[in-house]
Amino acid sequence: MSAPVVHGWCPGALRPMMSGDGLVVRVRAPLGRLTLDQAAGVARLAAEHGNGLIDMSARANVQIRGVTPEAHPALIDGLTALGLIDRDVAAETRRNLVVQPFWSEGDLTHRIARALTEALAQPDAPDLPGKFGFAVDCGALPILRETSADIRIERGENGLVLRPDGSGFAAPVTEATAAEAALDLAHWFLATGGAPKGRGRMARHQAAGAVLPGQFHETPAVAGATPPAPGATSAGQLVALEFGQITADSLAALAELAPIRVTPWRMLLLEGMTEAPALPGLIHDAHDPRLAIDVCTGAPGCPQALSPTRDLARTLAPHLPAGQRLHISGCAKGCAHPGPAAITLTATGPERFDLIRNGRADATPEATGLAPDQIKKAL
């Protein structure tokens, strides 16, 4: 089994990534929100220029799949007309921002997220690694702790704090200083060697011994909120997607109902709605076992995957022990769930998987070469 290729960057719209079913074109909706026209437009463009499948990423981005190189320019023209394209690849890469999705127009989260978006668009903003990102999490309780981000603006015990990911240290900030302080920390990350060869993450940099600037002090994090389940919220109706994917037809139908906020939990928030629409691919039951499974695209959609994964996930969902998460990975990279999971299945060949408990996709397995029927018994 050959080692998987680590690209070290994430796809964008202007710099898509080739996969097994064509180009993956990642659209970073401003503040994670699609207007009615934008959502309808994305659905139409995905059907016209892609294969009609749309993924929602763990960083609240929209990924149009199955785009051919020949169709890519027309797709970009369409997305530009919708106001969803940055001026160049550098600006697109920097705008790697996850916003707590329950913000209200003009509230603190909204204001800070807009300020940070504008700051990242400036010519002197730092050119950060492709996977480096920010989180604005200024609700009553932080809710993005499990979402990948390198620099976090969140509430502390005594007001807003700026926290490097994975650190017990934080610096106090205000609404007026938060965006500038976040960029200053990003500049420090680069200046202290956090991104050799253009790659690097904040937590890894600190683990290697980097000493934070003097304004950062040991600051215990306040208790965070649990990521929500499908259902009604104060901002609208949350609907989950089976393994984070929706068809262009279903997205077009949702676009007729309400503006959409893309969440990092592979759920969509339908603004102002009180009832969940009945559409294919949507999950409304908070206890549906499919919601406890993290699964990558698998073969043939991903050229590095050694086996299909989605059908196996559907087969195993009823057999998953209550309260446990299952991660199914088509290769040892573990893209769908980079951290350890209670149970991980890593493909080693067609319809063959290693079983790992409480570890990552590349950890030492408890059992090897299991077929689907053997996996059911193991679960």
Short mmCIF file of C-alpha atoms in Angstrom, two decimals:
data_model
loop_
_atom_site.label_atom_id
_atom_site.label_comp_id
_atom_site.label_asym_id
_atom_site.label_seq_id
_atom_site.Cartn_x
_atom_site.Cartn_y
_atom_site.Cartn_z
CA MET A 1 0.00 0.00 0.00
CA SER A 2 1.56 3.29 -1.09
CA ALA A 3 1.52 6.26 1.26
CA PRO A 4 -1.16 8.86 0.50
CA VAL A 5 -0.09 12.17 -0.97
CA VAL A 6 -0.34 15.16 1.39
CA HIS A 7 -1.01 18.26 -0.68
CA GLY A 8 -0.59 20.72 2.22
CA TRP A 9 -3.28 23.04 0.91
CA CYS A 10 -7.04 23.09 0.52
CA PRO A 11 -8.92 23.64 -2.73
CA GLY A 12 -10.46 26.98 -3.50
CA ALA A 13 -12.56 28.24 -6.35
CA LEU A 14 -9.70 29.94 -8.19
CA ARG A 15 -7.30 27.11 -7.31
CA PRO A 16 -9.40 23.93 -7.40
CA MET A 17 -8.07 20.46 -6.64
CA MET A 18 -8.35 17.50 -9.00
CA SER A 19 -10.13 14.50 -7.55
CA GLY A 20 -11.32 11.20 -8.92
CA ASP A 21 -14.56 12.69 -10.25
CA GLY A 22 -13.13 15.95 -11.57
CA LEU A 23 -12.16 19.27 -10.02
CA VAL A 24 -13.32 20.10 -6.50
CA VAL A 25 -14.22 23.81 -6.48
CA ARG A 26 -14.49 25.16 -2.94
CA VAL A 27 -16.66 28.26 -2.51
CA ARG A 28 -16.10 30.31 0.65
CA ALA A 29 -19.41 32.05 1.19
CA PRO A 30 -18.93 35.46 2.88
CA LEU A 31 -19.53 34.98 6.62
CA GLY A 32 -20.79 31.50 5.78
CA ARG A 33 -24.07 32.83 4.33
CA LEU A 34 -25.75 32.34 0.96
CA THR A 35 -28.57 34.64 -0.05
CA LEU A 36 -31.56 33.18 -1.89
CA ASP A 37 -30.06 34.19 -5.23
CA GLN A 38 -26.59 32.90 -4.32
CA ALA A 39 -27.88 29.52 -3.15
CA ALA A 40 -30.01 29.12 -6.25
CA GLY A 41 -27.06 30.16 -8.42
CA VAL A 42 -24.67 27.69 -6.79
CA ALA A 43 -27.20 24.90 -7.34
CA ARG A 44 -27.64 25.85 -10.99
CA LEU A 45 -23.90 26.13 -11.62
CA ALA A 46 -23.21 22.79 -9.89
CA ALA A 47 -25.70 21.11 -12.22
CA GLU A 48 -24.44 22.88 -15.35
CA HIS A 49 -20.68 22.65 -14.80
CA GLY A 50 -20.27 19.83 -12.26
CA ASN A 51 -21.77 16.44 -11.57
CA GLY A 52 -24.61 17.87 -9.49
CA LEU A 53 -23.10 16.86 -6.12
CA ILE A 54 -22.19 19.49 -3.52
CA ASP A 55 -20.25 18.84 -0.32
CA MET A 56 -20.28 20.95 2.84
CA SER A 57 -16.82 20.98 4.38
CA ALA A 58 -15.86 20.87 8.06
CA ARG A 59 -14.87 24.55 7.73
CA ALA A 60 -18.31 25.65 6.53
CA ASN A 61 -17.43 25.86 2.86
CA VAL A 62 -19.39 24.71 -0.20
CA GLN A 63 -17.62 22.30 -2.54
CA ILE A 64 -18.89 21.82 -6.10
CA ARG A 65 -17.76 18.41 -7.39
CA GLY A 66 -17.15 16.90 -10.79
CA VAL A 67 -16.06 20.04 -12.65
CA THR A 68 -14.00 19.52 -15.79
CA PRO A 69 -11.03 21.79 -16.51
CA GLU A 70 -12.85 23.01 -19.61
CA ALA A 71 -15.95 24.00 -17.58
CA HIS A 72 -13.98 25.72 -14.80
CA PRO A 73 -13.72 29.21 -16.43
CA ALA A 74 -17.48 29.38 -17.04
CA LEU A 75 -18.13 28.24 -13.48
CA ILE A 76 -15.87 31.01 -12.14
CA ASP A 77 -17.69 33.56 -14.29
CA GLY A 78 -20.99 32.42 -12.80
CA LEU A 79 -19.69 32.49 -9.23
CA THR A 80 -18.18 35.94 -9.81
CA ALA A 81 -21.57 37.24 -10.93
CA LEU A 82 -22.98 35.93 -7.64
CA GLY A 83 -20.35 37.81 -5.58
CA LEU A 84 -18.66 34.62 -4.38
CA ILE A 85 -15.16 34.98 -5.87
CA ASP A 86 -12.14 36.79 -4.43
CA ARG A 87 -9.92 39.03 -6.56
CA ASP A 88 -7.07 36.49 -6.74
CA VAL A 89 -5.79 33.21 -5.32
CA ALA A 90 -3.85 34.92 -2.51
CA ALA A 91 -6.93 36.78 -1.26
CA GLU A 92 -9.00 33.61 -1.49
CA THR A 93 -6.44 31.61 0.49
CA ARG A 94 -6.26 34.21 3.27
CA ARG A 95 -10.05 34.36 3.68
CA ASN A 96 -10.12 31.06 5.54
CA LEU A 97 -12.61 32.12 8.17
CA VAL A 98 -15.26 30.17 10.11
CA VAL A 99 -17.98 32.24 11.77
CA GLN A 100 -20.24 30.97 14.55
CA PRO A 101 -23.41 30.53 12.44
CA PHE A 102 -26.00 31.80 14.92
CA TRP A 103 -25.01 35.46 14.59
CA SER A 104 -27.59 38.19 14.06
CA GLU A 105 -27.21 41.14 11.73
CA GLY A 106 -25.12 43.78 13.51
CA ASP A 107 -24.29 41.77 16.64
CA LEU A 108 -20.77 41.39 18.03
CA THR A 109 -19.92 38.23 16.11
CA HIS A 110 -21.16 39.78 12.86
CA ARG A 111 -19.24 43.02 13.38
CA ILE A 112 -15.96 41.32 14.27
CA ALA A 113 -16.27 38.81 11.43
CA ARG A 114 -16.80 41.63 8.94
CA ALA A 115 -13.82 43.54 10.34
CA LEU A 116 -11.59 40.48 10.10
CA THR A 117 -12.80 39.72 6.57
CA GLU A 118 -11.89 43.27 5.52
CA ALA A 119 -8.51 43.08 7.26
CA LEU A 120 -7.64 39.81 5.52
CA ALA A 121 -8.43 41.43 2.16
CA GLN A 122 -5.86 44.20 2.60
CA PRO A 123 -2.65 44.08 0.52
CA ASP A 124 -0.45 43.86 3.63
CA ALA A 125 -2.33 40.90 5.13
CA PRO A 126 -0.07 37.91 5.81
CA ASP A 127 0.27 35.21 3.15
CA LEU A 128 -0.55 32.22 5.29
CA PRO A 129 -0.41 28.48 4.58
CA GLY A 130 -3.39 27.08 2.72
CA LYS A 131 -4.75 25.19 5.74
CA PHE A 132 -4.27 28.06 8.23
CA GLY A 133 -7.56 29.54 9.38
CA PHE A 134 -9.43 31.81 11.77
CA ALA A 135 -12.57 31.35 13.88
CA VAL A 136 -14.88 34.09 15.15
CA ASP A 137 -16.81 32.52 18.02
CA CYS A 138 -18.21 35.38 20.08
CA GLY A 139 -21.58 33.99 21.13
CA ALA A 140 -22.57 33.51 24.75
CA LEU A 141 -20.49 30.30 24.82
CA PRO A 142 -17.81 29.21 22.35
CA ILE A 143 -19.23 26.59 20.01
CA LEU A 144 -16.44 26.13 17.47
CA ARG A 145 -13.91 24.38 19.71
CA GLU A 146 -14.09 21.19 17.62
CA THR A 147 -13.78 23.14 14.35
CA SER A 148 -10.33 23.42 12.80
CA ALA A 149 -8.88 26.92 13.23
CA ASP A 150 -5.47 28.35 14.14
CA ILE A 151 -6.45 31.70 15.61
CA ARG A 152 -9.66 32.05 17.59
CA ILE A 153 -11.55 35.15 18.70
CA GLU A 154 -13.92 34.02 21.44
CA ARG A 155 -15.46 34.98 24.76
CA GLY A 156 -13.46 34.52 27.93
CA GLU A 157 -14.46 34.92 31.55
CA ASN A 158 -13.86 38.69 31.46
CA GLY A 159 -14.53 39.61 27.85
CA LEU A 160 -13.16 38.81 24.42
CA VAL A 161 -9.87 36.96 24.05
CA LEU A 162 -7.59 36.04 21.19
CA ARG A 163 -6.48 32.43 21.56
CA PRO A 164 -3.91 30.52 19.51
CA ASP A 165 -5.29 27.09 18.76
CA GLY A 166 -4.25 24.40 21.20
CA SER A 167 -2.95 26.88 23.76
CA GLY A 168 -3.81 27.59 27.37
CA PHE A 169 -2.65 31.16 26.75
CA ALA A 170 -4.75 34.02 25.41
CA ALA A 171 -4.63 37.80 25.08
CA PRO A 172 -7.50 40.16 25.95
CA VAL A 173 -8.97 42.05 22.99
CA THR A 174 -11.88 44.36 22.33
CA GLU A 175 -14.19 44.69 19.36
CA ALA A 176 -12.00 47.53 18.10
CA THR A 177 -8.72 45.59 18.40
CA ALA A 178 -9.71 41.95 17.71
CA ALA A 179 -9.15 41.87 13.94
CA GLU A 180 -5.83 43.72 14.06
CA ALA A 181 -4.63 41.54 16.94
CA ALA A 182 -5.51 38.39 14.98
CA LEU A 183 -3.43 39.54 12.03
CA ASP A 184 -0.57 40.53 14.33
CA LEU A 185 -0.56 36.99 15.72
CA ALA A 186 -0.58 35.59 12.17
CA HIS A 187 2.44 37.78 11.31
CA TRP A 188 4.20 36.50 14.46
CA PHE A 189 3.48 32.92 13.36
CA LEU A 190 5.23 33.52 10.04
CA ALA A 191 8.08 35.57 11.47
CA THR A 192 8.96 32.88 14.02
CA GLY A 193 9.16 30.10 11.45
CA GLY A 194 5.70 28.61 11.78
CA ALA A 195 5.37 27.85 8.09
CA PRO A 196 8.56 26.30 6.71
CA LYS A 197 8.17 25.63 2.99
CA GLY A 198 4.79 27.31 3.11
CA ARG A 199 3.16 24.76 5.41
CA GLY A 200 2.37 24.87 9.12
CA ARG A 201 -0.31 25.07 11.79
CA MET A 202 -0.47 27.09 15.00
CA ALA A 203 -0.79 24.22 17.47
CA ARG A 204 2.16 22.37 15.94
CA HIS A 205 4.27 25.54 16.04
CA GLN A 206 3.68 25.99 19.76
CA ALA A 207 4.26 22.31 20.45
CA ALA A 208 7.67 22.75 18.81
CA GLY A 209 8.58 25.38 21.42
CA ALA A 210 7.56 28.73 19.92
CA VAL A 211 7.13 31.36 22.65
CA LEU A 212 4.05 33.55 22.27
CA PRO A 213 4.30 37.36 22.43
CA GLY A 214 4.29 38.98 25.86
CA GLN A 215 0.62 39.98 25.88
CA PHE A 216 -0.43 36.32 25.95
CA HIS A 217 -0.93 34.94 29.44
CA GLU A 218 -2.23 31.70 30.86
CA THR A 219 -5.99 32.02 30.53
CA PRO A 220 -8.32 29.10 31.28
CA ALA A 221 -10.90 28.62 28.54
CA VAL A 222 -14.52 28.94 29.52
CA ALA A 223 -16.69 25.88 29.01
CA GLY A 224 -17.83 25.58 25.42
CA ALA A 225 -21.23 24.69 24.08
CA THR A 226 -21.91 21.31 22.51
CA PRO A 227 -22.34 21.43 18.74
CA PRO A 228 -26.07 21.41 18.01
CA ALA A 229 -28.27 18.68 16.59
CA PRO A 230 -30.76 19.07 13.74
CA GLY A 231 -33.88 20.98 14.71
CA ALA A 232 -35.19 24.42 15.57
CA THR A 233 -32.81 27.12 16.81
CA SER A 234 -33.19 30.80 17.63
CA ALA A 235 -31.87 31.65 14.15
CA GLY A 236 -33.86 29.13 12.13
CA GLN A 237 -34.04 25.45 11.29
CA LEU A 238 -30.94 23.25 11.23
CA VAL A 239 -31.02 20.38 8.76
CA ALA A 240 -28.27 17.80 8.50
CA LEU A 241 -26.92 16.32 5.27
CA GLU A 242 -26.13 12.65 4.85
CA PHE A 243 -22.33 12.57 5.15
CA GLY A 244 -22.21 16.28 4.37
CA GLN A 245 -23.45 16.03 0.78
CA ILE A 246 -26.47 17.48 -1.02
CA THR A 247 -27.63 17.36 -4.62
CA ALA A 248 -28.02 20.45 -6.76
CA ASP A 249 -31.76 19.75 -7.00
CA SER A 250 -32.20 19.70 -3.21
CA LEU A 251 -30.12 22.85 -2.77
CA ALA A 252 -32.23 24.58 -5.41
CA ALA A 253 -35.36 23.59 -3.51
CA LEU A 254 -33.93 24.97 -0.25
CA ALA A 255 -33.02 28.20 -2.04
CA GLU A 256 -36.72 28.82 -2.63
CA LEU A 257 -37.40 28.74 1.12
CA ALA A 258 -34.82 30.84 2.99
CA PRO A 259 -31.30 32.25 2.97
CA ILE A 260 -28.83 29.55 4.00
CA ARG A 261 -25.96 29.57 6.46
CA VAL A 262 -23.34 26.88 6.00
CA THR A 263 -22.17 25.40 9.30
CA PRO A 264 -18.98 23.49 10.16
CA TRP A 265 -21.11 20.54 11.33
CA ARG A 266 -22.18 19.60 7.78
CA MET A 267 -25.59 21.04 8.50
CA LEU A 268 -27.39 23.93 6.88
CA LEU A 269 -29.18 26.64 8.86
CA LEU A 270 -32.32 27.85 7.09
CA GLU A 271 -32.78 31.39 8.33
CA GLY A 272 -36.07 32.08 10.08
CA MET A 273 -37.67 28.71 9.29
CA THR A 274 -39.52 26.86 12.02
CA GLU A 275 -40.20 23.58 10.22
CA ALA A 276 -37.83 21.25 8.41
CA PRO A 277 -38.52 20.69 4.71
CA ALA A 278 -38.95 17.13 3.47
CA LEU A 279 -36.29 16.77 0.78
CA PRO A 280 -34.04 13.88 -0.29
CA GLY A 281 -30.73 13.67 1.55
CA LEU A 282 -31.79 15.76 4.56
CA ILE A 283 -31.67 14.32 8.08
CA HIS A 284 -34.01 15.73 10.71
CA ASP A 285 -33.70 13.12 13.47
CA ALA A 286 -31.01 14.05 15.97
CA HIS A 287 -30.60 10.35 16.82
CA ASP A 288 -30.00 9.18 13.26
CA PRO A 289 -26.84 7.02 13.49
CA ARG A 290 -25.50 8.45 10.23
CA LEU A 291 -24.81 11.67 12.14
CA ALA A 292 -22.25 9.79 14.26
CA ILE A 293 -20.20 8.75 11.23
CA ASP A 294 -17.42 10.82 9.66
CA VAL A 295 -16.68 9.50 6.19
CA CYS A 296 -14.56 10.79 3.34
CA THR A 297 -15.47 10.75 -0.35
CA GLY A 298 -13.81 7.38 -0.87
CA ALA A 299 -13.25 5.66 -4.20
CA PRO A 300 -13.78 6.41 -7.00
CA GLY A 301 -14.39 10.08 -6.12
CA CYS A 302 -10.97 10.40 -4.49
CA PRO A 303 -7.98 9.05 -6.45
CA GLN A 304 -6.11 8.24 -3.22
CA ALA A 305 -8.91 6.18 -1.68
CA LEU A 306 -8.34 2.45 -1.74
CA SER A 307 -12.02 1.52 -1.35
CA PRO A 308 -15.52 2.99 -1.56
CA THR A 309 -16.64 4.37 1.82
CA ARG A 310 -20.15 5.86 1.61
CA ASP A 311 -22.07 2.62 1.00
CA LEU A 312 -20.15 0.99 3.84
CA ALA A 313 -21.15 3.88 6.13
CA ARG A 314 -24.83 3.35 5.27
CA THR A 315 -24.47 -0.37 5.91
CA LEU A 316 -22.74 0.06 9.26
CA ALA A 317 -24.89 2.89 10.64
CA PRO A 318 -27.51 0.60 12.25
CA HIS A 319 -24.74 -1.44 13.91
CA LEU A 320 -22.89 1.47 15.51
CA PRO A 321 -22.94 1.31 19.32
CA ALA A 322 -24.89 4.16 20.88
CA GLY A 323 -22.76 7.10 21.94
CA GLN A 324 -19.73 6.21 19.81
CA ARG A 325 -18.37 7.95 16.71
CA LEU A 326 -17.18 6.04 13.70
CA HIS A 327 -14.63 7.36 11.22
CA ILE A 328 -14.33 5.65 7.84
CA SER A 329 -11.31 6.71 5.81
CA GLY A 330 -10.44 5.69 2.27
CA CYS A 331 -6.72 6.03 3.08
CA ALA A 332 -4.42 6.76 6.00
CA LYS A 333 -4.70 10.55 5.66
CA GLY A 334 -7.99 10.67 7.57
CA CYS A 335 -9.31 13.79 5.84
CA ALA A 336 -12.86 13.49 7.19
CA HIS A 337 -11.70 13.34 10.83
CA PRO A 338 -8.02 14.25 11.36
CA GLY A 339 -8.10 13.51 15.10
CA PRO A 340 -8.65 10.24 16.97
CA ALA A 341 -12.09 8.63 16.96
CA ALA A 342 -13.62 5.93 19.13
CA ILE A 343 -13.60 3.60 16.10
CA THR A 344 -11.72 4.23 12.85
CA LEU A 345 -11.80 2.09 9.73
CA THR A 346 -8.93 2.74 7.31
CA ALA A 347 -9.12 1.23 3.84
CA THR A 348 -6.22 -1.00 2.85
CA GLY A 349 -7.70 -2.31 -0.41
CA PRO A 350 -11.03 -2.83 -2.16
CA GLU A 351 -13.61 -3.62 0.53
CA ARG A 352 -10.87 -4.23 3.11
CA PHE A 353 -10.29 -2.10 6.20
CA ASP A 354 -8.08 -1.95 9.27
CA LEU A 355 -9.92 -1.34 12.56
CA ILE A 356 -8.41 1.18 15.00
CA ARG A 357 -9.81 2.06 18.41
CA ASN A 358 -9.29 5.50 19.95
CA GLY A 359 -6.84 6.53 17.29
CA ARG A 360 -6.28 8.29 14.00
CA ALA A 361 -6.56 6.75 10.56
CA ASP A 362 -2.81 6.10 10.48
CA ALA A 363 -2.57 4.55 13.96
CA THR A 364 -1.69 0.93 14.75
CA PRO A 365 -4.76 -1.23 14.07
CA GLU A 366 -6.41 -3.72 16.39
CA ALA A 367 -7.46 -5.85 13.43
CA THR A 368 -6.45 -5.80 9.77
CA GLY A 369 -7.96 -6.60 6.40
CA LEU A 370 -11.58 -6.82 7.59
CA ALA A 371 -14.43 -7.27 5.12
CA PRO A 372 -17.77 -5.49 5.75
CA ASP A 373 -19.38 -8.53 7.42
CA GLN A 374 -16.40 -8.89 9.74
CA ILE A 375 -16.62 -5.20 10.61
CA LYS A 376 -20.29 -5.58 11.60
CA LYS A 377 -19.32 -8.32 14.06
CA ALA A 378 -16.45 -6.21 15.41
CA LEU A 379 -18.80 -3.30 16.06
#
